[in-house]
XYZ file of C-alpha atoms in Angstrom:
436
model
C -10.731 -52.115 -37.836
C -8.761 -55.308 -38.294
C -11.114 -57.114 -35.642
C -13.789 -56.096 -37.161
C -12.906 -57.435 -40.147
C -12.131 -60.602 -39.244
C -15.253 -61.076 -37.094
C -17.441 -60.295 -40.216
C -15.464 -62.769 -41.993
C -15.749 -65.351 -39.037
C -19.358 -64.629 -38.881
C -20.050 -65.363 -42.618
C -17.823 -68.730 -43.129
C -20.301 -69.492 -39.731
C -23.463 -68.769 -41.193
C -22.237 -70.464 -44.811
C -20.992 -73.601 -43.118
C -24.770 -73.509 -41.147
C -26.458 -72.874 -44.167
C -24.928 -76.068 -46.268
C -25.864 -78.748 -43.367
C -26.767 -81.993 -44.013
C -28.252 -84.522 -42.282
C -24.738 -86.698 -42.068
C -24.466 -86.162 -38.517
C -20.506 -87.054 -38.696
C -20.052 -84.283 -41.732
C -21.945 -81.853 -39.061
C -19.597 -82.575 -36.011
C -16.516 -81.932 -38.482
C -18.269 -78.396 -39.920
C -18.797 -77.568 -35.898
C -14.964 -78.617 -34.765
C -13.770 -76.102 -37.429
C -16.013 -73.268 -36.366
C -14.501 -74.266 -32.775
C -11.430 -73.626 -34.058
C -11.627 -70.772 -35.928
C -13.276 -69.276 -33.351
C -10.369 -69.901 -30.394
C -7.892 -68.640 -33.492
C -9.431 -65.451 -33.438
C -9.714 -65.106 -29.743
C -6.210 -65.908 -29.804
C -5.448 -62.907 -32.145
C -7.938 -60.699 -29.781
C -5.887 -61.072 -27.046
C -2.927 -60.529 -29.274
C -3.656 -56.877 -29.989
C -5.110 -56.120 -26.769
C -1.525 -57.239 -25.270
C 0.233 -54.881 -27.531
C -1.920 -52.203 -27.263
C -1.638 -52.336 -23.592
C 2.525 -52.234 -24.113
C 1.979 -48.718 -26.011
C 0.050 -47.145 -23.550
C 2.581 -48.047 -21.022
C 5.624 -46.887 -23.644
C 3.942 -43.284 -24.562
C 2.884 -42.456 -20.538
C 6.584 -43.587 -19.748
C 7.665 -41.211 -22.723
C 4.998 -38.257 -21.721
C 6.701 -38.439 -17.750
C 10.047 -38.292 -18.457
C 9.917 -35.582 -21.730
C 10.213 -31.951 -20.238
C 7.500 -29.615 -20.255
C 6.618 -27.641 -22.935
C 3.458 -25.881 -21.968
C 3.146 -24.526 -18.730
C 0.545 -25.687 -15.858
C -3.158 -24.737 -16.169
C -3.632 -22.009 -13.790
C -6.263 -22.270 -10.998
C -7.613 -18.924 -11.377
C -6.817 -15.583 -12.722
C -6.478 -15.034 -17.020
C -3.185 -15.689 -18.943
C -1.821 -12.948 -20.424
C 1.113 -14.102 -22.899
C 2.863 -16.382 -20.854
C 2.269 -14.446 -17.133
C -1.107 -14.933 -15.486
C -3.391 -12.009 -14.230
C -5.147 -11.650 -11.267
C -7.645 -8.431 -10.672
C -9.599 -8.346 -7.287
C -10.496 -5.979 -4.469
C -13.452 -4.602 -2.835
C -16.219 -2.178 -2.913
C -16.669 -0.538 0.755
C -19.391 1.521 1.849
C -18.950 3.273 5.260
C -21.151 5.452 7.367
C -20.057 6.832 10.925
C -21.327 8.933 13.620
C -18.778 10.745 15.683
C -19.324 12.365 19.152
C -16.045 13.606 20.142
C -15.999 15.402 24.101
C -13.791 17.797 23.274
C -13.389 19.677 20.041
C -14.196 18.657 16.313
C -11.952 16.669 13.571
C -11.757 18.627 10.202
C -14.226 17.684 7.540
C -10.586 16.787 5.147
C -9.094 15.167 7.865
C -8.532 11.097 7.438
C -9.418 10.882 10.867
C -13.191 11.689 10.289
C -12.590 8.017 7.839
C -11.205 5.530 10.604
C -9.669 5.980 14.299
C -6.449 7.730 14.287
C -5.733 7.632 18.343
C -3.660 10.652 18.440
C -6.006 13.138 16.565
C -8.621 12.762 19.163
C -8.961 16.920 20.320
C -8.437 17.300 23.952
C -10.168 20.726 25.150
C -13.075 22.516 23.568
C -16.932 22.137 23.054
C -18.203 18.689 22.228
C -19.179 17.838 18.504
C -20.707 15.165 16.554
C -20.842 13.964 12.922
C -22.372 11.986 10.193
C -20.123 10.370 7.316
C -20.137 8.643 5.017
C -18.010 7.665 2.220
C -16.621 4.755 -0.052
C -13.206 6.286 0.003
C -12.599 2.219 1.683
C -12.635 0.890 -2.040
C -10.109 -1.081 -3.159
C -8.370 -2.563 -6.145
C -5.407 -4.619 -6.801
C -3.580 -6.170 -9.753
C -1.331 -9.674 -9.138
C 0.998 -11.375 -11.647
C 3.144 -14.272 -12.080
C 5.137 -16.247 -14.244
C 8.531 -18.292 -14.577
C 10.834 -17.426 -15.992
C 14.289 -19.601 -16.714
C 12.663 -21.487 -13.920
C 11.849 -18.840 -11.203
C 8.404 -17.587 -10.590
C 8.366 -14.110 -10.414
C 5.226 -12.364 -9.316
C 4.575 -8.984 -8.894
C 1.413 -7.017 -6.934
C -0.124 -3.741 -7.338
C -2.743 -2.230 -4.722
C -4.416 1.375 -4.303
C -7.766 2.962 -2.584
C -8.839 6.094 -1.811
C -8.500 6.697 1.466
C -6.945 10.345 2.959
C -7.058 11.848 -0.668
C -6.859 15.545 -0.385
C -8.272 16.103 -4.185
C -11.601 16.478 -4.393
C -14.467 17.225 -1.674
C -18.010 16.530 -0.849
C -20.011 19.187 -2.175
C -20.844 17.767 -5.889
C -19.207 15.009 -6.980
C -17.063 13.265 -4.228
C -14.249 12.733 -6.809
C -11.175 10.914 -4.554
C -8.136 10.283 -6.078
C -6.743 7.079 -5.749
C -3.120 6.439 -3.350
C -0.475 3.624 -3.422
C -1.189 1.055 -0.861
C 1.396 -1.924 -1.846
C 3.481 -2.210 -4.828
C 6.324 -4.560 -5.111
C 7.801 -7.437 -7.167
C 8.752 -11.349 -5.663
C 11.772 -13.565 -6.827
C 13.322 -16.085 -4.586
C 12.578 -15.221 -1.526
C 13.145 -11.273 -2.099
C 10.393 -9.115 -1.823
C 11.678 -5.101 -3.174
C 8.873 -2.732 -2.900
C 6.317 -0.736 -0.820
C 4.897 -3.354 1.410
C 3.833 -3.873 5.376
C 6.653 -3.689 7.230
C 8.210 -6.739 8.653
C 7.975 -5.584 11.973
C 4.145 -5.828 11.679
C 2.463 -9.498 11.794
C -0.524 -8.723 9.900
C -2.667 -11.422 11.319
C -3.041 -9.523 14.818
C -4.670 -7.143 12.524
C -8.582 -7.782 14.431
C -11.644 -7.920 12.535
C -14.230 -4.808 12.481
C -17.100 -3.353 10.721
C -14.726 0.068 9.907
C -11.071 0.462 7.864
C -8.964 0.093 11.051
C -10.297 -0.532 14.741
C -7.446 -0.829 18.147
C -5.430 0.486 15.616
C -3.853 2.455 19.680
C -1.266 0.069 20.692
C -1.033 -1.472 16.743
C 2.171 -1.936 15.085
C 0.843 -0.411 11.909
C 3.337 0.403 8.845
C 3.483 0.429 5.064
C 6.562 1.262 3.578
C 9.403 0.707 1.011
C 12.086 -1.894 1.872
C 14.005 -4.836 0.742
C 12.804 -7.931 2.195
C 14.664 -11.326 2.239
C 12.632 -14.628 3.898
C 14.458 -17.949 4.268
C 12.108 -20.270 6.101
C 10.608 -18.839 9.373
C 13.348 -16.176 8.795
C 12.868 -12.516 7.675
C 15.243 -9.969 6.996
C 14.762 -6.412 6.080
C 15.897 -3.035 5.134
C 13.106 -0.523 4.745
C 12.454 3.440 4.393
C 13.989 5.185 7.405
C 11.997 8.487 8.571
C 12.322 10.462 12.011
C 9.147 12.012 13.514
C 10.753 14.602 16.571
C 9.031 16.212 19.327
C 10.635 19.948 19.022
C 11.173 22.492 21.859
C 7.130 23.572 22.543
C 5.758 20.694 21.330
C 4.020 19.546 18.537
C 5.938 16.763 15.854
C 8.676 17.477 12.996
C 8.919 14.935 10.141
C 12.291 15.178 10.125
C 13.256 12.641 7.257
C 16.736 13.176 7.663
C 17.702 9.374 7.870
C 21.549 8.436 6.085
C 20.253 4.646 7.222
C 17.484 2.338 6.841
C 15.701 0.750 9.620
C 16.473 -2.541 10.027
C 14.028 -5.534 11.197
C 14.244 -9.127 11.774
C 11.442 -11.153 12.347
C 11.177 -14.889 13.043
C 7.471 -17.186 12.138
C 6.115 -20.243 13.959
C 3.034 -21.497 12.052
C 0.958 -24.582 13.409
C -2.557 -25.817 13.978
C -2.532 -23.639 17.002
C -2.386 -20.828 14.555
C 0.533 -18.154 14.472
C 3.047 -16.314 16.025
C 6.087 -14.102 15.332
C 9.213 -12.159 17.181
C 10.137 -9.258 15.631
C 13.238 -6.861 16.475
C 13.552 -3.338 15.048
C 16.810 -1.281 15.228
C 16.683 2.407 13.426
C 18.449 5.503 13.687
C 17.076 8.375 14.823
C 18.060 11.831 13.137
C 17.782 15.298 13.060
C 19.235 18.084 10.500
C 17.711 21.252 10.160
C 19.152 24.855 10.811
C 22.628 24.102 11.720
C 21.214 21.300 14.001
C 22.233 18.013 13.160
C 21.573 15.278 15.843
C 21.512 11.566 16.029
C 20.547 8.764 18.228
C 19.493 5.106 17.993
C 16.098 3.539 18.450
C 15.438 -0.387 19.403
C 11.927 -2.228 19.800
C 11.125 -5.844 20.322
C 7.027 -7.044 19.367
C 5.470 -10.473 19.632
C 2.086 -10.852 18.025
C -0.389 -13.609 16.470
C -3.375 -15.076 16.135
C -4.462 -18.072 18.161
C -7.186 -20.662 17.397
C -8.828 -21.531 20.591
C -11.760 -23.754 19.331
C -15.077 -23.531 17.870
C -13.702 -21.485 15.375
C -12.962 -18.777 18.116
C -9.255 -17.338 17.868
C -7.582 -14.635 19.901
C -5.709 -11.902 17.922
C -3.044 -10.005 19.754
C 0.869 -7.598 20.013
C 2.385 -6.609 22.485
C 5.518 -4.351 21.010
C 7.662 -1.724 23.392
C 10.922 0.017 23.071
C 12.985 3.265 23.302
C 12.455 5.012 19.539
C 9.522 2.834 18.502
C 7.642 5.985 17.220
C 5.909 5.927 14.257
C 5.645 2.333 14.001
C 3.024 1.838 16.595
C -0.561 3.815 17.029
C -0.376 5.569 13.430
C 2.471 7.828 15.507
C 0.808 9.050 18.439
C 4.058 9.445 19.635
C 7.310 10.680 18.502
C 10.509 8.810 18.005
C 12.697 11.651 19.398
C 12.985 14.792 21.672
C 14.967 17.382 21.346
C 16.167 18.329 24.938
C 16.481 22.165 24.908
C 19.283 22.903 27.753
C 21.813 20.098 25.411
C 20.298 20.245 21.865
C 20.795 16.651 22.012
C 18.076 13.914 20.298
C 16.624 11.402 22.987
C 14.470 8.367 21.690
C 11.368 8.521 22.945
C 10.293 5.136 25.083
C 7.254 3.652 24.489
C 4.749 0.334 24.924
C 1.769 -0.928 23.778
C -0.687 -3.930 22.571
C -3.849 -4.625 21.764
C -6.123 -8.042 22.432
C -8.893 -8.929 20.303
C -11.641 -12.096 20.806
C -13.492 -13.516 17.497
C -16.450 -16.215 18.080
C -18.224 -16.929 15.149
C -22.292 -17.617 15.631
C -25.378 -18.447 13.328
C -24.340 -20.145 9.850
C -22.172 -16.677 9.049
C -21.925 -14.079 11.723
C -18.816 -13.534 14.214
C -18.521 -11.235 17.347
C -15.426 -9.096 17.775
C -14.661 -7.776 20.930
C -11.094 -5.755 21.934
C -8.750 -3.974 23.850
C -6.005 -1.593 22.690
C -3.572 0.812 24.273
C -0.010 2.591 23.537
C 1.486 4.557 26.591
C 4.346 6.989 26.091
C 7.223 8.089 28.676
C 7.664 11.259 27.080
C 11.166 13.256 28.357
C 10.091 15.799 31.129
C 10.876 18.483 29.469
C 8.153 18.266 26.844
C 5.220 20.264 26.524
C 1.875 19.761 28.574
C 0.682 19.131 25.196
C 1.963 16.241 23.910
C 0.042 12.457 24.649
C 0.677 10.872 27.240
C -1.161 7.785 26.456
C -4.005 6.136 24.241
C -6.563 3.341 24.534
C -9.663 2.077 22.980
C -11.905 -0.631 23.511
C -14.533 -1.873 20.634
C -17.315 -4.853 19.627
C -18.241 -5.569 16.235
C -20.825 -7.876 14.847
C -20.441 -8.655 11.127
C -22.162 -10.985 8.681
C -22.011 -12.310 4.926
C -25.787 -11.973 3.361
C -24.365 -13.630 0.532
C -21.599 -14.754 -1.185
C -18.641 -12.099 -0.526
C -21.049 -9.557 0.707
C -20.822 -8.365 4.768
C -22.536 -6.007 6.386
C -20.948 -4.915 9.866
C -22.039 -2.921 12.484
C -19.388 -1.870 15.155
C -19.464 0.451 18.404
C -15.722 1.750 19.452
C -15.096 3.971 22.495
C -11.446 5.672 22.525
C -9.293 7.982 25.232
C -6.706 10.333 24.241
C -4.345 11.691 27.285
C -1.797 14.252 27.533
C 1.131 15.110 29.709
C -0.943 17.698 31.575
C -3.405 14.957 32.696
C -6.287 16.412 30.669
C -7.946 13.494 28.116
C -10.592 13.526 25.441
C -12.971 11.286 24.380
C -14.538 9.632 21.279
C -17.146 7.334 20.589
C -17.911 6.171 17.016
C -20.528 3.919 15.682
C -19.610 2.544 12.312
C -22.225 0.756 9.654
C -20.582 -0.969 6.584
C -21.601 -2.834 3.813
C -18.619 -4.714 1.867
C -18.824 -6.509 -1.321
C -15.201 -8.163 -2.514
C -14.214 -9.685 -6.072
């Protein structure tokens, strides 16, 4: 305002020192050489204020950088609630199957009938197949952070519907809703219901249904107490026996006094990922005057690998005496009970699965795979129990817009027993998948 000011000024002793001009040329050249003057004055006082004004900008960003926060950081997505922001996502799933099984039928309640579960494939009896088709897939979750004293602490929240036994298919299809993942985050300790470390989640491959080579798949959700330091994880989770009894056939024996324990070290680079997990859990029975107790060990390397073109290679390969119910959604037990000693023997066991994803087009991918789990069941068990599972699959998925994909997806599957007698089933899967 002060400029301006003087420039009007300036401007008016100008135009009054024009306006009185007289011929006397010397009189003229004096009235000009004081405009000069007045003129370089008031650039002079121009450059001035610009100077200083310069010097506070530099004095109030200095004073802004050093002064501690007193709001906190605008968040990149989700909705502040308070002082903790709130992140709600998930998906809508729509899947429809067609089952031909060789031998036998699943149950219409079973979770089996929803994605492959390798050991409930029937061995023995007529031949069957099904239509389904449900949204059961559907998922939600709820995420949120915020510091506090200076830590962030976050917390997560995640359900579907999957293997719900309210409700049914003859009216209204009404599911009721189960706990996926549910824990809390605070320097580097994760407590909750969460995959286990044992599992590298990445190897999980892409497919068209729920789950797909899920055979030879370290697969596990569970509660535990998780510590990560770098590449380094440590854990304690939920210990729970599943025991191959005299006859055959599986006890959940859930007689654990110990956790399991797991370790699990990450390597992360532009060649993608890898891990090396080790799993050490006891083994324990205690029912009817019976209480036995052994020890159970497994070692599992598994990743993903980018091998160009957008191509990567998904993979685990996991083995070990005890592994049980951590690999193949428990085709096989962690235990036998020998009948001549009453004594609990961990089961051994191995498995992997390999899995090939080459994207084509501007947003479809091919997924092709291999997956098997084989079991060295005691000789003493019964004819009955597996003996070994595999599957192989290829699905071809694409987005048709923005987080919507439609999949379609072909999986063939072998279930064997200890007798030598194996069942078959094929499954064609169509999905259509819209997430938020």
């Amino acid at each position: 305002m002060k400029t301006t000011l003087k420039a009007l000024m300036l401007s008016g002793v100008a135009l009054g020192l024009i306006g009185s001009a007289t011929a006397d040329e010397a009189e003229l050249e004096a009235r000009i050489a004081a405009l000069e003057t007045l003129v370089q004055n008031l650039s002079a006082q121009l450059e001035a204020e610009r100077t200083q004004t310069d010097q506070d900008i530099v004095r109030l960003e200095a004073a802004a950088s050093s002064a501690p926060a007193t709001a906190p950081a605008a968040q990149q997505d989700g909705m502040m609630l308070g002082e903790t922001n709130v992140r709600v996502g998930g998906y809508i799933d729509l899947d429809a199957h067609v089952t031909s099984l060789s031998d036998g039928a699943i149950g219409s309640s079973s979770i089996a009938r929803d994605f492959h579960i390798p050991g409930a494939t029937p061995i023995g009896g007529s031949g069957t197949t099904a239509t389904d088709m449900t949204a059961q897939a559907s998922r939600i979750f709820i995420a949120g952070d915020r510091d506090i004293d200076g830590n962030k602490v976050s917390g997560y929240f995640e359900m579907d519907f999957l293997g719900s036994l309210q409700g049914n298919e003859r009216v209204s299809s009404s599911f009721s809703p189960r706990l996926r993942r549910a824990y809390i985050d605070v320097n580097g300790l994760r407590v909750g219901q969460e995959w286990s470390t044992f599992q590298n989640t990445s190897a999980i491959p892409e497919s068209a249904s729920f789950l797909t080579l899920s055979d030879g798949m370290v697969f596990m959700r569970q509660a535990q107490i998780r510590y990560t330091s770098g590449n380094w994880q440590f854990a304690l989770e939920n210990g729970d026996t599943t025991v191959t009894p005299v006859g055959g056939g599986r006890i959940e024996a859930d007689s654990n006094t110990l956790p399991d324990a797991v370790v699990r070290y990450n390597h992360t680079g532009d060649f993608g990922n890898v891990s090396f997990s080790g799993l050490a859990r006891q083994l324990r029975y205690e029912a009817a005057g019976i209480e036995e107790q052994t020890m159970g060990y497994a070692l599992s390397v598994a990743g993903k690998l980018n091998v160009g073109g957008g191509d990567d290679v998904r993979f685990s390969l996991t083995g070990g005496e005890g592994l049980g119910r951590y690999i193949g959604l428990n085709a096989a037990n962690g235990a036998a009970i020998n009948p001549l000693t009453g004594e609990l023997e961990a089961i051994p066991s191995y498995g992997g699965l390999i899995a090939w994803r080459h994207p084509f087009g501007e947003t479809a991918r091919l997924n092709l795979g291999y997956s098997g789990l084989f079991i060295d069941n005691p000789s003493y068990v019964a004819s009955t129990m597996t003996q070994s599972v595999q599957s192989v699959y290829g699905a071809v998925l694409w987005d048709i817009a923005p987080r919507v994909t439609m999949g379609a997806e072909l999986l063939f599957g072998q279930r064997e027993n200890e007798a030598g007698n194996s069942g078959d089933i094929s499954r064609f899967t169509f999905s259509t998948k819209y997430a938020f």
